[in-house]
Short mmCIF file of C-alpha atoms in Angstrom, two decimals:
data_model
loop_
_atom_site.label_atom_id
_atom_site.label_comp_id
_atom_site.label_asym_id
_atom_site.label_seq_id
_atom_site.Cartn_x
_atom_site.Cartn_y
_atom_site.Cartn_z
CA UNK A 386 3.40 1.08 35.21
CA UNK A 387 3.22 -0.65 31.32
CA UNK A 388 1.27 -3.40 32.94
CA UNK A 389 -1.17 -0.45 33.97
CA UNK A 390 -1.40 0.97 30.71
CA UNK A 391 -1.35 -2.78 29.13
CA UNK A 392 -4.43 -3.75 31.30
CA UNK A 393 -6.25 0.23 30.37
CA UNK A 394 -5.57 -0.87 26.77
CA UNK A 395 -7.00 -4.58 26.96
CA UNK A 396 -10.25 -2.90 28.51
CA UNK A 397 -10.72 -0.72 26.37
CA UNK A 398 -10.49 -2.83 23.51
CA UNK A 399 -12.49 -5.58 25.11
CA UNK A 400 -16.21 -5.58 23.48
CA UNK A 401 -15.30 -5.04 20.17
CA UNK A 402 -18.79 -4.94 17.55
CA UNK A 403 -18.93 -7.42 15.29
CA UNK A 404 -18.25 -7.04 11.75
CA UNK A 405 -21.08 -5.24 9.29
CA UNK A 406 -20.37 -8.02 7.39
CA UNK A 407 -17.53 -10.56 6.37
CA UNK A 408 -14.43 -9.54 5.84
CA UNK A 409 -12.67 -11.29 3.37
CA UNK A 410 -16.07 -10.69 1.14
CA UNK A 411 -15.77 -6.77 2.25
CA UNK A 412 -12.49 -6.58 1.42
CA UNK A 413 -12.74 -8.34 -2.16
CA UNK A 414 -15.33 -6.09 -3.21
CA UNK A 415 -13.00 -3.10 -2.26
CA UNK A 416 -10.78 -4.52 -4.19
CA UNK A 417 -12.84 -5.00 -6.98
CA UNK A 418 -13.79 -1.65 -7.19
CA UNK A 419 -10.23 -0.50 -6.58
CA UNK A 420 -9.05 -2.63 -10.09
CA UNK A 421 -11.92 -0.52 -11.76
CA UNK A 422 -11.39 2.68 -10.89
CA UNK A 423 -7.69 1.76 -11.97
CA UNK A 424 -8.42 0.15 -14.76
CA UNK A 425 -10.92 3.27 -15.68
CA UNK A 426 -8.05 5.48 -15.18
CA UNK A 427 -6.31 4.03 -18.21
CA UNK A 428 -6.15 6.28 -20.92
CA UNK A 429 -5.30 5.07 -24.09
CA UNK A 430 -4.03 7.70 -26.11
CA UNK A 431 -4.82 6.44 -29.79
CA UNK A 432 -4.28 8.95 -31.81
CA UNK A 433 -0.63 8.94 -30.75
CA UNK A 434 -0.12 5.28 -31.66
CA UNK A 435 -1.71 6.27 -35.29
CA UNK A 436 0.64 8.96 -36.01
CA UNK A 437 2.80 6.91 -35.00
CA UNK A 438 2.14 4.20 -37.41
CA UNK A 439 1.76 6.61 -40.20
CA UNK A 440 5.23 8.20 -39.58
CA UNK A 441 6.60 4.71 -40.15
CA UNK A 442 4.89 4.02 -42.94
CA UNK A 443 5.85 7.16 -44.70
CA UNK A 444 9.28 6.10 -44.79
CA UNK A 445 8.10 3.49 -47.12
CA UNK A 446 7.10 3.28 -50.85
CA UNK A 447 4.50 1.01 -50.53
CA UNK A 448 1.40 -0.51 -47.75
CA UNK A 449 2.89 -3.46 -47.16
CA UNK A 450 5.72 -1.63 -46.16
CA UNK A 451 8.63 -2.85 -48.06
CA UNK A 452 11.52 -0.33 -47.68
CA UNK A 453 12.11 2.04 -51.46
CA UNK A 454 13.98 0.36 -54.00
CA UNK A 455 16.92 2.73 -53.93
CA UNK A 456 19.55 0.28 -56.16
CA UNK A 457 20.19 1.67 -59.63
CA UNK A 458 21.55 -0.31 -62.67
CA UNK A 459 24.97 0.25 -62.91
CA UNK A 460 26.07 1.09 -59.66
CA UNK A 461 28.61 -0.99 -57.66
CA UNK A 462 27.35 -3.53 -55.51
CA UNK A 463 29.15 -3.28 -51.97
CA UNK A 464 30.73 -6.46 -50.92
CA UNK A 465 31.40 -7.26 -47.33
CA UNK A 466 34.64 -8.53 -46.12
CA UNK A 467 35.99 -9.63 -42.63
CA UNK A 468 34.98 -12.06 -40.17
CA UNK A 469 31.67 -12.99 -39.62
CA UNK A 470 29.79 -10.89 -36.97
CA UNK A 471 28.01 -11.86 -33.59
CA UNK A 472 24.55 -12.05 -33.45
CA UNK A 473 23.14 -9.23 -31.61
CA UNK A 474 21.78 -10.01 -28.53
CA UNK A 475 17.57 -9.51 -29.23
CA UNK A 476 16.02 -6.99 -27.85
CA UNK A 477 13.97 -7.31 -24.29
CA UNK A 478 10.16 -8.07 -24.81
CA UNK A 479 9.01 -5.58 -23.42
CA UNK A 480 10.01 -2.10 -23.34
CA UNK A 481 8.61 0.42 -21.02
CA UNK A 482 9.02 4.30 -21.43
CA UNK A 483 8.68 6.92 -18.50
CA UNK A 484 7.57 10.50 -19.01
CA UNK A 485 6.96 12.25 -15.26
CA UNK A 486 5.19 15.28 -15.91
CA UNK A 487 6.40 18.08 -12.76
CA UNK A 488 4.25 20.62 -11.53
CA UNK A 489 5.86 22.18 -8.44
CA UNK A 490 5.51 19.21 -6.13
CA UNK A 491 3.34 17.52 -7.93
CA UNK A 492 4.21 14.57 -9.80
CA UNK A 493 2.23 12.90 -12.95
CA UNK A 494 3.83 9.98 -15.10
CA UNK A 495 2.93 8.71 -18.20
CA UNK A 496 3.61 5.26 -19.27
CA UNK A 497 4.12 3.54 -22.31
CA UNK A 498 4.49 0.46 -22.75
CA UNK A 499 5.46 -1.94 -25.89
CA UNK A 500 6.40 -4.94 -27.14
CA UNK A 501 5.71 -8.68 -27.50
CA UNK A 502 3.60 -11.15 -25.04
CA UNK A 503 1.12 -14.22 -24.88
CA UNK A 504 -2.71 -13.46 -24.31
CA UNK A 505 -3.18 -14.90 -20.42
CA UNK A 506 -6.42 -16.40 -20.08
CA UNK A 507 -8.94 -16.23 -17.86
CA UNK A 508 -9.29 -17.89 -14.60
CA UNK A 509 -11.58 -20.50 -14.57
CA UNK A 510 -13.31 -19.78 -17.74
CA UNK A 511 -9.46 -20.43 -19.89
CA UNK A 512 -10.71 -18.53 -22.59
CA UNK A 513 -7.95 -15.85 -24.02
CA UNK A 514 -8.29 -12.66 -22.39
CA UNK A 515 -9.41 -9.47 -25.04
CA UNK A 516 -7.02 -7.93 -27.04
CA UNK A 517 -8.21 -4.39 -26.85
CA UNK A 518 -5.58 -3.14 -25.02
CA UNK A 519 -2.11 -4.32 -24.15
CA UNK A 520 -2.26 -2.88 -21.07
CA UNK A 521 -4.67 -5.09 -19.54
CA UNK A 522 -2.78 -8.47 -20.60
CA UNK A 523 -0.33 -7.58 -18.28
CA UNK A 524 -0.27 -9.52 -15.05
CA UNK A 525 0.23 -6.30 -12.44
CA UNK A 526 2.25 -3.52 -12.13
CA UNK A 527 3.89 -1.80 -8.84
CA UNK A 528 5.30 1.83 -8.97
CA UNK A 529 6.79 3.65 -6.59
CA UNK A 530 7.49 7.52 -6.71
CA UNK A 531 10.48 6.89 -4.00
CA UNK A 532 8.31 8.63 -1.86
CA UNK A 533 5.31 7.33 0.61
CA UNK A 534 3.28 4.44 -0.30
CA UNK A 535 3.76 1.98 -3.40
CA UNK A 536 0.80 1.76 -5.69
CA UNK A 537 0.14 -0.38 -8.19
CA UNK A 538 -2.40 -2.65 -10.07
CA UNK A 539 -3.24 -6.51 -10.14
CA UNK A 540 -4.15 -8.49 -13.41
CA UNK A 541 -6.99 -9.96 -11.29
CA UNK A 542 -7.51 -14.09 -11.99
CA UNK A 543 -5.63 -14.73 -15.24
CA UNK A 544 -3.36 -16.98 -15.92
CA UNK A 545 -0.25 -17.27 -18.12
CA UNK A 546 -0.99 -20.28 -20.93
CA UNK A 547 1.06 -19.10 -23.25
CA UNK A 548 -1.61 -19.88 -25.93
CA UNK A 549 -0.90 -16.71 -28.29
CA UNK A 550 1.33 -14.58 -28.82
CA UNK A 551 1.19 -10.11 -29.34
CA UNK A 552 2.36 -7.34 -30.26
CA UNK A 553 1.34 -4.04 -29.12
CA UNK A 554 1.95 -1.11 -27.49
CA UNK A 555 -0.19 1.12 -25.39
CA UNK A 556 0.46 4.61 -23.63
CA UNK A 557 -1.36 5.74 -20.57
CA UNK A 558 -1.50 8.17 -17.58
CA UNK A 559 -1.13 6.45 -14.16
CA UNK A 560 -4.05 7.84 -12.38
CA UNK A 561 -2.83 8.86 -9.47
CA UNK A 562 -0.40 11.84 -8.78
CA UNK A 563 2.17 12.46 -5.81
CA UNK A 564 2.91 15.31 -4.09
CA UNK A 565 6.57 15.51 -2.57
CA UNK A 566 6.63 16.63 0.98
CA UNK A 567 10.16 18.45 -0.18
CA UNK A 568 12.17 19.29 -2.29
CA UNK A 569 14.83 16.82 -3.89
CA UNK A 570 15.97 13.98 -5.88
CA UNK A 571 14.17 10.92 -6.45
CA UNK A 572 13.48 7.74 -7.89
CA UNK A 573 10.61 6.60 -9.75
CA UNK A 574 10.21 3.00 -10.31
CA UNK A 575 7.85 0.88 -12.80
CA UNK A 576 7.62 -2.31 -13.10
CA UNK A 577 5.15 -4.62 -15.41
CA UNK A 578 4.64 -7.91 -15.05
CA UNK A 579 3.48 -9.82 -19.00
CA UNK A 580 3.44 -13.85 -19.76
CA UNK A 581 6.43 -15.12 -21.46
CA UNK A 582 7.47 -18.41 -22.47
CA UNK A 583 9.10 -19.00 -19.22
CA UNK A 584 6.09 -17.84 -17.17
CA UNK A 585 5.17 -14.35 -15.88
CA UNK A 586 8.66 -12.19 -16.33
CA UNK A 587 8.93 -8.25 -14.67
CA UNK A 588 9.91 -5.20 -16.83
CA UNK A 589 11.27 -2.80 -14.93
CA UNK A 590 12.13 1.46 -15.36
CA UNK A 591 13.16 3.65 -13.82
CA UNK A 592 13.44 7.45 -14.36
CA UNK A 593 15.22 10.17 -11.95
CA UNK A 594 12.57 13.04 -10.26
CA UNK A 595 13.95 16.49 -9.54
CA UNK A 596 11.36 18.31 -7.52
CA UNK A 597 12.17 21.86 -6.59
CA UNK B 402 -3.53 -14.20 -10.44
CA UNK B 403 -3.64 -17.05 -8.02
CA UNK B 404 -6.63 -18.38 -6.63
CA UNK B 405 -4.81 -20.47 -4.12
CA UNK B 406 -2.73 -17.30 -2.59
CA UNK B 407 -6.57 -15.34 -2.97
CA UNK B 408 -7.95 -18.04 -0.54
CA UNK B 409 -4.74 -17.64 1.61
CA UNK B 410 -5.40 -14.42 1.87
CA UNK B 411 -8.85 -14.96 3.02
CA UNK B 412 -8.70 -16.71 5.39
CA UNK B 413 -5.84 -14.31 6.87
CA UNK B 414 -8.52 -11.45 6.79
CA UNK B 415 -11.09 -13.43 8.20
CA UNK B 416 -8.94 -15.10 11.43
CA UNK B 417 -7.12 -11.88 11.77
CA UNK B 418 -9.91 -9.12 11.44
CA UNK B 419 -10.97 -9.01 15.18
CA UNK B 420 -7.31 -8.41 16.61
CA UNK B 421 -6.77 -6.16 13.80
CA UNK B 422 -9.93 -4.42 14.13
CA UNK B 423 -8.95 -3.64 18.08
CA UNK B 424 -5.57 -2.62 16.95
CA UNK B 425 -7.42 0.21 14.42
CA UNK B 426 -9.61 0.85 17.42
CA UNK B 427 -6.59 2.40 19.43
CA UNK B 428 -5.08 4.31 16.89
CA UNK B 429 -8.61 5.64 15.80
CA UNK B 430 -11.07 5.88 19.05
CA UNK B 431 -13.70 4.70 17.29
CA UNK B 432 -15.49 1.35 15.91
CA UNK B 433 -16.53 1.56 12.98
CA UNK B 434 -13.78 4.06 11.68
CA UNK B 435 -11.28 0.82 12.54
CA UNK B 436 -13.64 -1.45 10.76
CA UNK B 437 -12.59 0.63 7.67
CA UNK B 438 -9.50 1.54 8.70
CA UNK B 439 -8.78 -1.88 8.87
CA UNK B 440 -10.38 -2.70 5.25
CA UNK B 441 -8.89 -0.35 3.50
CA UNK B 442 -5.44 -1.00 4.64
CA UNK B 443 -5.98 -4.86 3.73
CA UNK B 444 -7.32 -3.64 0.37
CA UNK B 445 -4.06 -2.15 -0.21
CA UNK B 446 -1.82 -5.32 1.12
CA UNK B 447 -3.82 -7.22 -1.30
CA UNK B 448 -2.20 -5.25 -4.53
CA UNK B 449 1.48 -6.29 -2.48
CA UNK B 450 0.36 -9.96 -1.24
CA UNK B 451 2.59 -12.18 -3.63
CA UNK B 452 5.85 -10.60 -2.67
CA UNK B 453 4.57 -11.02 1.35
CA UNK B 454 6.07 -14.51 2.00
CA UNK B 455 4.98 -15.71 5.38
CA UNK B 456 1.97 -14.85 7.16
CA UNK B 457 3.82 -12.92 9.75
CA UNK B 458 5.33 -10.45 6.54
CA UNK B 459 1.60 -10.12 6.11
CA UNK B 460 0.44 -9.38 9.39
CA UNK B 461 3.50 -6.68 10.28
CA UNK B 462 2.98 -5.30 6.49
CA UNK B 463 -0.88 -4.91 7.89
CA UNK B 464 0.28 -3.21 10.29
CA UNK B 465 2.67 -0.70 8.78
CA UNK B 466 -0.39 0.25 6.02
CA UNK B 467 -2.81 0.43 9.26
CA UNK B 468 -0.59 2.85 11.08
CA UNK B 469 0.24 5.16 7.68
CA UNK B 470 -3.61 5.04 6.63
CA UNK B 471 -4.93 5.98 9.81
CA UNK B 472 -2.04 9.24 9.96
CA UNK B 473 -2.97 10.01 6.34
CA UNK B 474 -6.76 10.53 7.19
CA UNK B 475 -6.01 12.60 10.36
CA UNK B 476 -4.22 14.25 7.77
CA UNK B 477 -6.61 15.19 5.27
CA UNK B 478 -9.70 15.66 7.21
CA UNK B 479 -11.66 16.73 10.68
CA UNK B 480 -12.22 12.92 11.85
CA UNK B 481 -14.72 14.12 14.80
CA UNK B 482 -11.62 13.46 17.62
CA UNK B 483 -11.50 16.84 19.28
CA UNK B 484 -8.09 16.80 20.75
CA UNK B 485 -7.80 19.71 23.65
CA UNK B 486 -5.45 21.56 25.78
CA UNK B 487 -6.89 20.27 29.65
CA UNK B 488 -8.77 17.15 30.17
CA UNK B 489 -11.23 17.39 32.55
CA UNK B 490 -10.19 16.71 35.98
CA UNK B 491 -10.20 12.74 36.19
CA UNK B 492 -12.02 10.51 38.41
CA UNK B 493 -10.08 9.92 41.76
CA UNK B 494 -10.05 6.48 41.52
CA UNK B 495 -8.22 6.29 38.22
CA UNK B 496 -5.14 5.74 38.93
CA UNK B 497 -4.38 2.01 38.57
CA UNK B 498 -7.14 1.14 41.03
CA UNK B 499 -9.47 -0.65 39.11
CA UNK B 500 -9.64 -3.94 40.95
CA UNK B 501 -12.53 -2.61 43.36
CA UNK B 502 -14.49 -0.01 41.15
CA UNK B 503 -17.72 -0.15 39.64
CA UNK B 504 -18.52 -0.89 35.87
CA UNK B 505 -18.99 2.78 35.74
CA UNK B 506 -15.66 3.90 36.31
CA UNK B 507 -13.77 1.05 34.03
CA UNK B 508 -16.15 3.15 31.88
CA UNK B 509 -14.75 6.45 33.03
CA UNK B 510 -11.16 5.12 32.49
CA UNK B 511 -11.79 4.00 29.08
CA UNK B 512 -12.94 7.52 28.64
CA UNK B 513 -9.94 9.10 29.36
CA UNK B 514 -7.89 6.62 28.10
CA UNK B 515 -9.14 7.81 24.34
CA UNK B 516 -9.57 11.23 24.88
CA UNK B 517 -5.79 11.37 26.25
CA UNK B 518 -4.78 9.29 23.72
CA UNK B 519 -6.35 11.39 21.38
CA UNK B 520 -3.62 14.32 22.17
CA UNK B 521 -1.07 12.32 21.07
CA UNK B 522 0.39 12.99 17.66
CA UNK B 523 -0.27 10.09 15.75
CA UNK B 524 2.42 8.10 15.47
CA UNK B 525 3.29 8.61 19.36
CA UNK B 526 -0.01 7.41 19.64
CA UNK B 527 0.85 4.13 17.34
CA UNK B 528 4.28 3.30 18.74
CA UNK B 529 2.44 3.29 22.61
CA UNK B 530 -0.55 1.12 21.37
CA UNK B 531 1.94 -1.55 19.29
CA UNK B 532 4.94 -1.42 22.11
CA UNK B 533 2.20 -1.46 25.26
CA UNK B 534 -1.01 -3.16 23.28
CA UNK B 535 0.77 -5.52 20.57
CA UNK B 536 3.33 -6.47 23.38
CA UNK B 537 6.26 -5.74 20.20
CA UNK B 538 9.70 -5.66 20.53
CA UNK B 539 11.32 -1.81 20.16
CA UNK B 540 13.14 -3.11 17.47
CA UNK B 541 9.96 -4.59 15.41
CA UNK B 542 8.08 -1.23 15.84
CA UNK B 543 10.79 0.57 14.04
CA UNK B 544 10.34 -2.00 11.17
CA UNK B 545 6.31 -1.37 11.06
CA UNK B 546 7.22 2.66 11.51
CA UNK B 547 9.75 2.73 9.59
CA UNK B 548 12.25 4.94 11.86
CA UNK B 549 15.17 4.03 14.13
CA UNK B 550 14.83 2.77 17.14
CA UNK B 551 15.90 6.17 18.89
CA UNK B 552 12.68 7.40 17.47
CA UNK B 553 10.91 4.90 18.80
CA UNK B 554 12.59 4.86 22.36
CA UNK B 555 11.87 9.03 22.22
CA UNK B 556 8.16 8.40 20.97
CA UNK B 557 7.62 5.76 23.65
CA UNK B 558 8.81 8.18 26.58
CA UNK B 559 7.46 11.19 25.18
CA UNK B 560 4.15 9.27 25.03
CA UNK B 561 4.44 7.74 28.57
CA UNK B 562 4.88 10.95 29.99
CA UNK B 563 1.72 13.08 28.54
CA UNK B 564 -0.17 9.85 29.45
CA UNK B 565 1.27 10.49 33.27
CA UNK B 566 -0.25 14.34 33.02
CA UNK B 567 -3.00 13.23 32.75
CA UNK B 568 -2.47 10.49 35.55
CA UNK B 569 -3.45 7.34 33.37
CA UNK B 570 -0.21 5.20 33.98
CA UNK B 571 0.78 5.22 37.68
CA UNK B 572 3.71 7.09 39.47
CA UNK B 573 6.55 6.83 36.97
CA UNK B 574 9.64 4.84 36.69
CA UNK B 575 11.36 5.38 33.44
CA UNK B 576 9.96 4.22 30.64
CA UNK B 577 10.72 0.47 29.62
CA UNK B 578 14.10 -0.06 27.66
CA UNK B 579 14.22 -3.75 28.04
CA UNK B 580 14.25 -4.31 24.34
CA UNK B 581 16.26 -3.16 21.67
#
């Protein structure tokens, strides 16, 4: 009986067209426009990193931001005692910030990411890629809404030279939204990939979903 | 990223594309929607290709997206299959007696071959064409489903047996259960 169907299947499948055109250049050019649309779906909200800045620097007396001279002649001087402390472990690279935005169902996330990172460069041309946005001198990033398929972007043909180093930060609404088939619990993931002096090294975060 | 994984990755799509493209065939019915079925899907393993090791990962991975693309379009829109209630009667000589026929009824077969398979829910439809096409293991289709075997064994047998209403396999044994 399978041998039947096996045999039904082979013929039916047996004069296949031949491609419109080759594949592997098809495909690349759907992926091409698949890394524009994604990178067009970055949205840089600026204004929030400028309030930002100008929040910090109201907490100081002058621009180049050293902290208010707040020590007054006569007062006494605190002296510190006791062994000497540990260094504090420094702080990851890269920190990444989740903020899922639930409608019903429906799921947005916002991401922001900061931190420090060297400038890949470009493959073949090796030149450093532009700083206009730390988002983009990341290597890739894969989310998951622990729910149906993974999405996710690539940093296309860079390479990690570790020729310069930044700092920046950069907030930005993944551009695609999930809708939960039900009600429950669940996991979104995040991770970012960004050039480090031990090669390309993965941030990841995670934030819990409740979708009534 | 890696120019030498991109070229991998190439030549994957490019050896690959014809069984791949017959593989959308059957879960689609038609030509050219596999030829995009089967793009798109390797448009998305592309994104995933550095944490697919060996080129088997990549070709069962293929697989898996093929299977959830193709269910996600029925999905979402009309894609011109019009599945219905009765078949028309079939030929007489369609039941696994090919051997002396004419081209016209291999044509009639293949026929209604897709429009039965066409009644199938969709992923019935993809565990018959990977366990009875692909030649796969029970136990591998689960992995590209992503359900338990039971669901697999169920959708195999449920599959089998609207295939024998409409007399396409011939007088029925129970379905296979050779492999777990």
């Amino acid at each position: 009986m399978t041998e039947d169907l096996k045999t039904q299947f082979n013929q039916l499948v047996a004069d296949p067209p031949p491609p419109s055109t080759v594949p592997s250049e098809a495909v690349f050019a759907r992926v091409r426009t698949v890394r524009r649309r994604r990178t067009a779906g970055v949205i840089t909200v600026a204004a929030a990193g400028v309030l930002a800045i100008a929040l910090a620097l109201g907490n100081v007396t002058d621009i180049g931001g050293a902290p208010p001279v707040t020590n007054t002649p006569g007062a006494p001087k605190s002296v510190i005692t006791g062994p000497p402390t540990v260094a504090p472990k420094p702080p990851p690279p890269i920190t990444v910030l989740l903020k899922p935005s639930i409608k019903g169902r429906t799921v947005g996330m916002t991401v922001t990411v900061s931190g420090r990172a060297y400038v890949p460069t470009a493959i073949p041309e090796g030149t450093l890629l532009p700083e206009d946005s730390f988002m983009n001198l990341s290597g890739g990033t894969d989310y998951s809404f622990g729910e149906g398929d993974p999405g996710g972007s690539d940093g296309g043909s860079i390479d990690c030279t570790r020729k310069k180093l930044k700092v920046g930060s950069e907030t930005y609404v993944i551009p695609e939204t999930h809708v939960f088939k039900k009600p429950g619990t669940y996991k979104f993931t995040y991770t970012i990939r960004y050039c480090g002096t031990k090669g390309w090294f993965p941030t990841t975060a995670t934030t819990q979903l409740v979708v009534r | 990223m890696d120019p030498g994984r991109d070229r991998e990755f190439a030549d994957f799509v490019d050896g690959r594309f014809t069984a791949l493209q017959r593989f959308g065939y059957l879960l689609t019915g038609e030509w050219h929607l596999a030829e995009d079925l089967v793009q798109t899907s390797l448009t998305k393993v592309w994104f995933h290709r550095n944490s697919l090791r060996s080129g088997n990962a990549l070709e069962s991975y293929t697989r898996t997206v093929m299977v959830n693309t193709s269910t996600q379009w029925w999905r979402r829109k009309w894609k011109g299959e019009t599945p219905t209630e009765h078949l028309p009667e079939p030929a007489a000589h369609s039941s696994g007696q090919s051997s002396g026929q004419s081209e016209y009824g291999v044509v009639d077969d293949r026929d209604l071959l897709l429009r039965a398979l066409a009644t199938l829910p969709r992923r019935t439809r993809a565990t018959l064409v990977l366990r009875y096409f692909e030649d796969l293991p029970e136990a591998e289709i689960a992995q590209i489903m992503g359900c338990s075997l039971g669901t697999v064994k169920s959708n195999v047998s449920r599959g089998l047996a609207k295939l024998r209403e409409h007399h396409l396999v011939a007088a029925v044994s129970a379905p296979a259960q050779k492999e777990g």
